[in-house]
Amino acid sequence: MKYRNEWKYICEDGDLNLIENKLSKVLRLDPHANEDGKYRIHSLYFDDAQNTCMYDNDAGLGKRFKYRIRYYNDDNSVFFLERKEKFNGLCRKESCKLTREQFENIINNNISEVFWSTDNKTLKKFCIDVQTKLFKPKVIIDYERTAYVEPITNVRITFDRNISCSLELDKFLTEDYVHYPLQDKDKHVLEIKFDDILPGYVRQSVQQKRLVQTTFSKYYLSRAIVERN
């Protein structure tokens, strides 16, 4: 799997609405979105005993990775395990589906049962890291996403609103937990993902003088926030 460009920006409501209005005329909504074009993402992030993923992000290391398990909207019957790598500003993601049973086994630390019951390389790699590096859940991150896609050139642009985090890990499937916001209420995150070339008409649609590219990390900021509260 090749690495992709990933540009991130912090946007206020006005800028985000203006950009989305332009993009909606040239790109199509993610086909997996709800009728209003949005969907909720609930993620459980993992780290090892030394919190390597968090500290590598803080240090800005050229190559790093993290694991998360997520589900969408209110459907917690199907989960997705993701291993996201960063390398000198580029990123790539491995992903696989998890059943509810596999998720429960992971949470209950029945890792050997998960390992021997799958042929998926990403899941096996995760199980090995859990066993050897003691990866375990660290924080919940929730947000509302709107995504626009251009399949031919493999461009994906996302608007992440109302990003929050929680340390009540045992309530991950219920959403009945205390939410700590990552940003001020009027600030959100714009992400632009593409392979080699960002088409000119897309670039023009997202250009705003006030936008400054950032290395914003939901995971790192969430860990910092929950450990303060």
PDB file of C-alpha atoms in Angstrom:
ATOM      1  CA  MET A   1       0.000   0.000   0.000  1.00  0.00           C
ATOM      2  CA  LYS A   2       1.484   3.339  -1.064  1.00  0.00           C
ATOM      3  CA  TYR A   3       1.804   6.456   1.050  1.00  0.00           C
ATOM      4  CA  ARG A   4      -0.535   9.405   0.452  1.00  0.00           C
ATOM      5  CA  ASN A   5      -0.374  13.110   1.081  1.00  0.00           C
ATOM      6  CA  GLU A   6      -2.402  14.311   4.049  1.00  0.00           C
ATOM      7  CA  TRP A   7      -2.825  18.053   4.603  1.00  0.00           C
ATOM      8  CA  LYS A   8      -4.585  19.315   7.725  1.00  0.00           C
ATOM      9  CA  TYR A   9      -6.019  22.724   8.558  1.00  0.00           C
ATOM     10  CA  ILE A  10      -7.861  24.244  11.515  1.00  0.00           C
ATOM     11  CA  CYS A  11     -10.956  26.044  10.211  1.00  0.00           C
ATOM     12  CA  GLU A  12     -13.526  28.316  11.772  1.00  0.00           C
ATOM     13  CA  ASP A  13     -17.195  27.866  10.899  1.00  0.00           C
ATOM     14  CA  GLY A  14     -17.240  30.553   8.197  1.00  0.00           C
ATOM     15  CA  ASP A  15     -14.233  29.251   6.286  1.00  0.00           C
ATOM     16  CA  LEU A  16     -15.380  25.648   6.555  1.00  0.00           C
ATOM     17  CA  ASN A  17     -18.859  26.462   5.265  1.00  0.00           C
ATOM     18  CA  LEU A  18     -17.429  28.465   2.360  1.00  0.00           C
ATOM     19  CA  ILE A  19     -15.070  25.656   1.341  1.00  0.00           C
ATOM     20  CA  GLU A  20     -17.779  23.023   1.654  1.00  0.00           C
ATOM     21  CA  ASN A  21     -20.126  25.076  -0.483  1.00  0.00           C
ATOM     22  CA  LYS A  22     -17.497  25.192  -3.250  1.00  0.00           C
ATOM     23  CA  LEU A  23     -16.571  21.513  -2.976  1.00  0.00           C
ATOM     24  CA  SER A  24     -20.176  20.352  -3.104  1.00  0.00           C
ATOM     25  CA  LYS A  25     -20.345  21.691  -6.668  1.00  0.00           C
ATOM     26  CA  VAL A  26     -17.339  19.731  -7.957  1.00  0.00           C
ATOM     27  CA  LEU A  27     -17.096  16.604  -5.753  1.00  0.00           C
ATOM     28  CA  ARG A  28     -19.598  14.051  -4.525  1.00  0.00           C
ATOM     29  CA  LEU A  29     -20.403  13.102  -0.970  1.00  0.00           C
ATOM     30  CA  ASP A  30     -19.030   9.909   0.498  1.00  0.00           C
ATOM     31  CA  PRO A  31     -21.597   7.242  -0.497  1.00  0.00           C
ATOM     32  CA  HIS A  32     -21.472   5.777   3.021  1.00  0.00           C
ATOM     33  CA  ALA A  33     -22.729   8.980   4.640  1.00  0.00           C
ATOM     34  CA  ASN A  34     -26.206   9.446   6.092  1.00  0.00           C
ATOM     35  CA  GLU A  35     -28.938  11.294   4.232  1.00  0.00           C
ATOM     36  CA  ASP A  36     -27.635  14.628   5.531  1.00  0.00           C
ATOM     37  CA  GLY A  37     -24.147  13.820   4.212  1.00  0.00           C
ATOM     38  CA  LYS A  38     -22.676  13.309   7.676  1.00  0.00           C
ATOM     39  CA  TYR A  39     -21.758  10.408   9.901  1.00  0.00           C
ATOM     40  CA  ARG A  40     -20.430   9.931  13.421  1.00  0.00           C
ATOM     41  CA  ILE A  41     -17.084   8.264  14.088  1.00  0.00           C
ATOM     42  CA  HIS A  42     -16.308   6.623  17.429  1.00  0.00           C
ATOM     43  CA  SER A  43     -12.677   5.539  17.866  1.00  0.00           C
ATOM     44  CA  LEU A  44     -10.825   3.714  20.616  1.00  0.00           C
ATOM     45  CA  TYR A  45      -7.086   4.443  20.393  1.00  0.00           C
ATOM     46  CA  PHE A  46      -4.378   2.076  21.630  1.00  0.00           C
ATOM     47  CA  ASP A  47      -0.821   2.654  22.794  1.00  0.00           C
ATOM     48  CA  ASP A  48       1.918   0.535  24.321  1.00  0.00           C
ATOM     49  CA  ALA A  49       3.189   0.445  27.896  1.00  0.00           C
ATOM     50  CA  GLN A  50       5.619   3.320  27.208  1.00  0.00           C
ATOM     51  CA  ASN A  51       3.029   5.441  25.331  1.00  0.00           C
ATOM     52  CA  THR A  52       5.331   5.312  22.321  1.00  0.00           C
ATOM     53  CA  CYS A  53       2.686   6.420  19.820  1.00  0.00           C
ATOM     54  CA  MET A  54       1.933   9.547  21.826  1.00  0.00           C
ATOM     55  CA  TYR A  55       5.556  10.502  22.468  1.00  0.00           C
ATOM     56  CA  ASP A  56       6.641   9.775  18.884  1.00  0.00           C
ATOM     57  CA  ASN A  57       3.947  12.185  17.722  1.00  0.00           C
ATOM     58  CA  ASP A  58       5.059  14.833  20.211  1.00  0.00           C
ATOM     59  CA  ALA A  59       8.664  14.452  19.055  1.00  0.00           C
ATOM     60  CA  GLY A  60       7.609  14.710  15.416  1.00  0.00           C
ATOM     61  CA  LEU A  61       9.451  11.546  14.427  1.00  0.00           C
ATOM     62  CA  GLY A  62       9.593  10.982  10.672  1.00  0.00           C
ATOM     63  CA  LYS A  63       8.152   7.470  10.903  1.00  0.00           C
ATOM     64  CA  ARG A  64       5.473   6.490  13.405  1.00  0.00           C
ATOM     65  CA  PHE A  65       2.190   4.586  13.661  1.00  0.00           C
ATOM     66  CA  LYS A  66      -0.887   4.103  15.825  1.00  0.00           C
ATOM     67  CA  TYR A  67      -3.760   1.650  16.200  1.00  0.00           C
ATOM     68  CA  ARG A  68      -7.455   2.404  16.637  1.00  0.00           C
ATOM     69  CA  ILE A  69     -10.716   0.490  16.591  1.00  0.00           C
ATOM     70  CA  ARG A  70     -13.761   2.371  15.377  1.00  0.00           C
ATOM     71  CA  TYR A  71     -17.421   2.043  14.571  1.00  0.00           C
ATOM     72  CA  TYR A  72     -19.797   4.384  12.775  1.00  0.00           C
ATOM     73  CA  ASN A  73     -22.988   6.081  13.885  1.00  0.00           C
ATOM     74  CA  ASP A  74     -24.931   3.764  16.216  1.00  0.00           C
ATOM     75  CA  ASP A  75     -23.899   0.473  14.618  1.00  0.00           C
ATOM     76  CA  ASN A  76     -21.586  -1.261  17.081  1.00  0.00           C
ATOM     77  CA  SER A  77     -22.083  -4.677  15.552  1.00  0.00           C
ATOM     78  CA  VAL A  78     -19.246  -4.110  13.055  1.00  0.00           C
ATOM     79  CA  PHE A  79     -15.883  -2.591  13.936  1.00  0.00           C
ATOM     80  CA  PHE A  80     -12.805  -1.642  11.970  1.00  0.00           C
ATOM     81  CA  LEU A  81      -9.240  -2.040  13.166  1.00  0.00           C
ATOM     82  CA  GLU A  82      -6.910   0.519  11.585  1.00  0.00           C
ATOM     83  CA  ARG A  83      -3.139   0.826  11.655  1.00  0.00           C
ATOM     84  CA  LYS A  84      -2.160   4.297  10.474  1.00  0.00           C
ATOM     85  CA  GLU A  85       1.450   5.050   9.550  1.00  0.00           C
ATOM     86  CA  LYS A  86       3.129   8.405   9.016  1.00  0.00           C
ATOM     87  CA  PHE A  87       6.410   8.801   7.138  1.00  0.00           C
ATOM     88  CA  ASN A  88       7.917  12.247   6.552  1.00  0.00           C
ATOM     89  CA  GLY A  89       4.525  13.925   6.259  1.00  0.00           C
ATOM     90  CA  LEU A  90       2.950  11.165   4.150  1.00  0.00           C
ATOM     91  CA  CYS A  91       0.506   8.583   5.480  1.00  0.00           C
ATOM     92  CA  ARG A  92      -0.981   5.196   4.727  1.00  0.00           C
ATOM     93  CA  LYS A  93      -3.609   3.097   6.445  1.00  0.00           C
ATOM     94  CA  GLU A  94      -4.225  -0.627   6.793  1.00  0.00           C
ATOM     95  CA  SER A  95      -7.734  -1.619   7.805  1.00  0.00           C
ATOM     96  CA  CYS A  96      -9.777  -4.736   8.475  1.00  0.00           C
ATOM     97  CA  LYS A  97     -13.247  -5.535   9.772  1.00  0.00           C
ATOM     98  CA  LEU A  98     -13.770  -6.932  13.240  1.00  0.00           C
ATOM     99  CA  THR A  99     -16.795  -8.812  14.480  1.00  0.00           C
ATOM    100  CA  ARG A 100     -18.349  -7.945  17.823  1.00  0.00           C
ATOM    101  CA  GLU A 101     -16.884 -11.172  19.183  1.00  0.00           C
ATOM    102  CA  GLN A 102     -13.364 -10.262  18.051  1.00  0.00           C
ATOM    103  CA  PHE A 103     -13.748  -6.816  19.567  1.00  0.00           C
ATOM    104  CA  GLU A 104     -14.879  -8.287  22.884  1.00  0.00           C
ATOM    105  CA  ASN A 105     -11.947 -10.709  22.889  1.00  0.00           C
ATOM    106  CA  ILE A 106      -9.513  -7.862  22.302  1.00  0.00           C
ATOM    107  CA  ILE A 107     -11.007  -5.777  25.101  1.00  0.00           C
ATOM    108  CA  ASN A 108     -10.986  -8.788  27.443  1.00  0.00           C
ATOM    109  CA  ASN A 109      -7.372  -9.545  26.477  1.00  0.00           C
ATOM    110  CA  ASN A 110      -8.150 -12.885  24.812  1.00  0.00           C
ATOM    111  CA  ILE A 111      -5.599 -12.009  22.162  1.00  0.00           C
ATOM    112  CA  SER A 112      -4.385 -15.509  21.347  1.00  0.00           C
ATOM    113  CA  GLU A 113      -7.937 -16.506  20.410  1.00  0.00           C
ATOM    114  CA  VAL A 114      -8.140 -13.563  17.974  1.00  0.00           C
ATOM    115  CA  PHE A 115      -4.691 -14.295  16.535  1.00  0.00           C
ATOM    116  CA  TRP A 116      -5.367 -17.941  15.724  1.00  0.00           C
ATOM    117  CA  SER A 117      -8.835 -17.307  14.344  1.00  0.00           C
ATOM    118  CA  THR A 118      -7.788 -14.931  11.545  1.00  0.00           C
ATOM    119  CA  ASP A 119      -5.622 -14.857   8.429  1.00  0.00           C
ATOM    120  CA  ASN A 120      -5.698 -11.079   8.169  1.00  0.00           C
ATOM    121  CA  LYS A 121      -2.153  -9.657   8.306  1.00  0.00           C
ATOM    122  CA  THR A 122      -3.158  -6.366   9.913  1.00  0.00           C
ATOM    123  CA  LEU A 123      -5.073  -8.077  12.700  1.00  0.00           C
ATOM    124  CA  LYS A 124      -2.268 -10.578  13.305  1.00  0.00           C
ATOM    125  CA  LYS A 125       0.262  -7.736  13.467  1.00  0.00           C
ATOM    126  CA  PHE A 126      -1.939  -5.951  16.005  1.00  0.00           C
ATOM    127  CA  CYS A 127      -2.245  -9.103  18.137  1.00  0.00           C
ATOM    128  CA  ILE A 128       1.532  -9.523  18.160  1.00  0.00           C
ATOM    129  CA  ASP A 129       2.009  -5.904  19.249  1.00  0.00           C
ATOM    130  CA  VAL A 130      -0.564  -6.348  22.021  1.00  0.00           C
ATOM    131  CA  GLN A 131       1.281  -9.420  23.285  1.00  0.00           C
ATOM    132  CA  THR A 132       4.855  -8.155  22.943  1.00  0.00           C
ATOM    133  CA  LYS A 133       4.509  -4.393  23.481  1.00  0.00           C
ATOM    134  CA  LEU A 134       1.454  -4.419  25.744  1.00  0.00           C
ATOM    135  CA  PHE A 135      -0.769  -2.224  23.587  1.00  0.00           C
ATOM    136  CA  LYS A 136      -4.047  -1.394  25.309  1.00  0.00           C
ATOM    137  CA  PRO A 137      -6.891   1.157  25.007  1.00  0.00           C
ATOM    138  CA  LYS A 138      -5.953   4.687  26.071  1.00  0.00           C
ATOM    139  CA  VAL A 139      -8.633   7.158  24.961  1.00  0.00           C
ATOM    140  CA  ILE A 140     -11.951   7.488  23.108  1.00  0.00           C
ATOM    141  CA  ILE A 141     -12.289  10.082  20.351  1.00  0.00           C
ATOM    142  CA  ASP A 142     -15.631  11.045  18.774  1.00  0.00           C
ATOM    143  CA  TYR A 143     -16.491  13.475  16.001  1.00  0.00           C
ATOM    144  CA  GLU A 144     -18.922  14.241  13.214  1.00  0.00           C
ATOM    145  CA  ARG A 145     -17.531  13.912   9.671  1.00  0.00           C
ATOM    146  CA  THR A 146     -18.593  15.104   6.253  1.00  0.00           C
ATOM    147  CA  ALA A 147     -16.517  13.635   3.408  1.00  0.00           C
ATOM    148  CA  TYR A 148     -16.217  14.505  -0.269  1.00  0.00           C
ATOM    149  CA  VAL A 149     -14.528  12.170  -2.749  1.00  0.00           C
ATOM    150  CA  GLU A 150     -13.149  12.152  -6.270  1.00  0.00           C
ATOM    151  CA  PRO A 151     -12.694   8.453  -7.140  1.00  0.00           C
ATOM    152  CA  ILE A 152     -10.764   8.864 -10.400  1.00  0.00           C
ATOM    153  CA  THR A 153      -7.823  10.712  -8.830  1.00  0.00           C
ATOM    154  CA  ASN A 154      -8.416   9.182  -5.371  1.00  0.00           C
ATOM    155  CA  VAL A 155      -8.941  12.498  -3.590  1.00  0.00           C
ATOM    156  CA  ARG A 156     -10.754  12.574  -0.263  1.00  0.00           C
ATOM    157  CA  ILE A 157     -11.574  15.746   1.650  1.00  0.00           C
ATOM    158  CA  THR A 158     -13.091  15.570   5.115  1.00  0.00           C
ATOM    159  CA  PHE A 159     -14.616  18.078   7.524  1.00  0.00           C
ATOM    160  CA  ASP A 160     -14.418  16.927  11.145  1.00  0.00           C
ATOM    161  CA  ARG A 161     -16.657  18.846  13.536  1.00  0.00           C
ATOM    162  CA  ASN A 162     -17.287  18.703  17.287  1.00  0.00           C
ATOM    163  CA  ILE A 163     -14.227  16.589  18.097  1.00  0.00           C
ATOM    164  CA  SER A 164     -14.249  15.307  21.666  1.00  0.00           C
ATOM    165  CA  CYS A 165     -12.474  12.752  23.823  1.00  0.00           C
ATOM    166  CA  SER A 166     -13.110  10.660  26.907  1.00  0.00           C
ATOM    167  CA  LEU A 167     -11.221   8.465  29.321  1.00  0.00           C
ATOM    168  CA  GLU A 168     -14.247   6.342  30.284  1.00  0.00           C
ATOM    169  CA  LEU A 169     -13.033   3.458  28.139  1.00  0.00           C
ATOM    170  CA  ASP A 170     -15.487   0.884  29.500  1.00  0.00           C
ATOM    171  CA  LYS A 171     -18.381   2.945  28.085  1.00  0.00           C
ATOM    172  CA  PHE A 172     -17.062   3.022  24.515  1.00  0.00           C
ATOM    173  CA  LEU A 173     -20.068   1.174  23.089  1.00  0.00           C
ATOM    174  CA  THR A 174     -22.657   3.268  24.912  1.00  0.00           C
ATOM    175  CA  GLU A 175     -21.508   6.863  24.157  1.00  0.00           C
ATOM    176  CA  ASP A 176     -22.724   7.574  27.687  1.00  0.00           C
ATOM    177  CA  TYR A 177     -19.478   9.148  28.824  1.00  0.00           C
ATOM    178  CA  VAL A 178     -18.054  12.546  29.679  1.00  0.00           C
ATOM    179  CA  HIS A 179     -16.900  14.355  26.531  1.00  0.00           C
ATOM    180  CA  TYR A 180     -14.015  16.829  26.622  1.00  0.00           C
ATOM    181  CA  PRO A 181     -13.881  19.080  23.524  1.00  0.00           C
ATOM    182  CA  LEU A 182     -10.540  19.276  21.709  1.00  0.00           C
ATOM    183  CA  GLN A 183     -11.130  22.777  20.347  1.00  0.00           C
ATOM    184  CA  ASP A 184     -13.237  25.888  20.749  1.00  0.00           C
ATOM    185  CA  LYS A 185     -16.826  25.362  19.617  1.00  0.00           C
ATOM    186  CA  ASP A 186     -16.366  27.287  16.333  1.00  0.00           C
ATOM    187  CA  LYS A 187     -13.172  25.485  15.284  1.00  0.00           C
ATOM    188  CA  HIS A 188     -13.028  22.285  13.238  1.00  0.00           C
ATOM    189  CA  VAL A 189     -10.552  20.274  11.134  1.00  0.00           C
ATOM    190  CA  LEU A 190     -10.225  20.095   7.361  1.00  0.00           C
ATOM    191  CA  GLU A 191      -8.182  17.199   5.937  1.00  0.00           C
ATOM    192  CA  ILE A 192      -7.140  16.783   2.299  1.00  0.00           C
ATOM    193  CA  LYS A 193      -5.872  13.351   1.259  1.00  0.00           C
ATOM    194  CA  PHE A 194      -4.536  12.570  -2.211  1.00  0.00           C
ATOM    195  CA  ASP A 195      -1.944  10.401  -3.956  1.00  0.00           C
ATOM    196  CA  ASP A 196       0.466  12.304  -6.201  1.00  0.00           C
ATOM    197  CA  ILE A 197      -1.415  15.267  -7.620  1.00  0.00           C
ATOM    198  CA  LEU A 198      -4.218  17.401  -6.212  1.00  0.00           C
ATOM    199  CA  PRO A 199      -6.354  18.505  -9.184  1.00  0.00           C
ATOM    200  CA  GLY A 200      -6.320  22.251  -9.777  1.00  0.00           C
ATOM    201  CA  TYR A 201     -10.079  22.677  -9.493  1.00  0.00           C
ATOM    202  CA  VAL A 202     -10.011  20.989  -6.074  1.00  0.00           C
ATOM    203  CA  ARG A 203      -7.049  23.079  -4.922  1.00  0.00           C
ATOM    204  CA  GLN A 204      -8.876  26.263  -5.905  1.00  0.00           C
ATOM    205  CA  SER A 205     -11.981  25.173  -4.012  1.00  0.00           C
ATOM    206  CA  VAL A 206     -10.113  24.693  -0.722  1.00  0.00           C
ATOM    207  CA  GLN A 207      -7.826  27.719  -0.912  1.00  0.00           C
ATOM    208  CA  GLN A 208      -8.446  30.336   1.760  1.00  0.00           C
ATOM    209  CA  LYS A 209      -5.924  33.009   2.727  1.00  0.00           C
ATOM    210  CA  ARG A 210      -6.452  32.448   6.441  1.00  0.00           C
ATOM    211  CA  LEU A 211      -5.836  28.694   6.335  1.00  0.00           C
ATOM    212  CA  VAL A 212      -2.500  27.539   7.736  1.00  0.00           C
ATOM    213  CA  GLN A 213      -1.391  23.930   7.398  1.00  0.00           C
ATOM    214  CA  THR A 214      -0.958  22.143  10.742  1.00  0.00           C
ATOM    215  CA  THR A 215       0.228  18.824  12.171  1.00  0.00           C
ATOM    216  CA  PHE A 216      -2.961  18.559  14.257  1.00  0.00           C
ATOM    217  CA  SER A 217      -3.200  15.138  15.936  1.00  0.00           C
ATOM    218  CA  LYS A 218      -6.526  14.125  17.444  1.00  0.00           C
ATOM    219  CA  TYR A 219      -4.835  11.364  19.409  1.00  0.00           C
ATOM    220  CA  TYR A 220      -2.037  13.422  20.939  1.00  0.00           C
ATOM    221  CA  LEU A 221      -4.309  16.331  21.899  1.00  0.00           C
ATOM    222  CA  SER A 222      -6.887  13.955  23.379  1.00  0.00           C
ATOM    223  CA  ARG A 223      -4.290  12.288  25.587  1.00  0.00           C
ATOM    224  CA  ALA A 224      -3.084  15.675  26.769  1.00  0.00           C
ATOM    225  CA  ILE A 225      -6.625  16.852  27.552  1.00  0.00           C
ATOM    226  CA  VAL A 226      -7.875  13.779  29.435  1.00  0.00           C
ATOM    227  CA  GLU A 227      -4.733  13.600  31.532  1.00  0.00           C
ATOM    228  CA  ARG A 228      -5.268  17.235  32.564  1.00  0.00           C
ATOM    229  CA  ASN A 229      -8.867  16.644  33.676  1.00  0.00           C
TER     230      ASN A 229
END
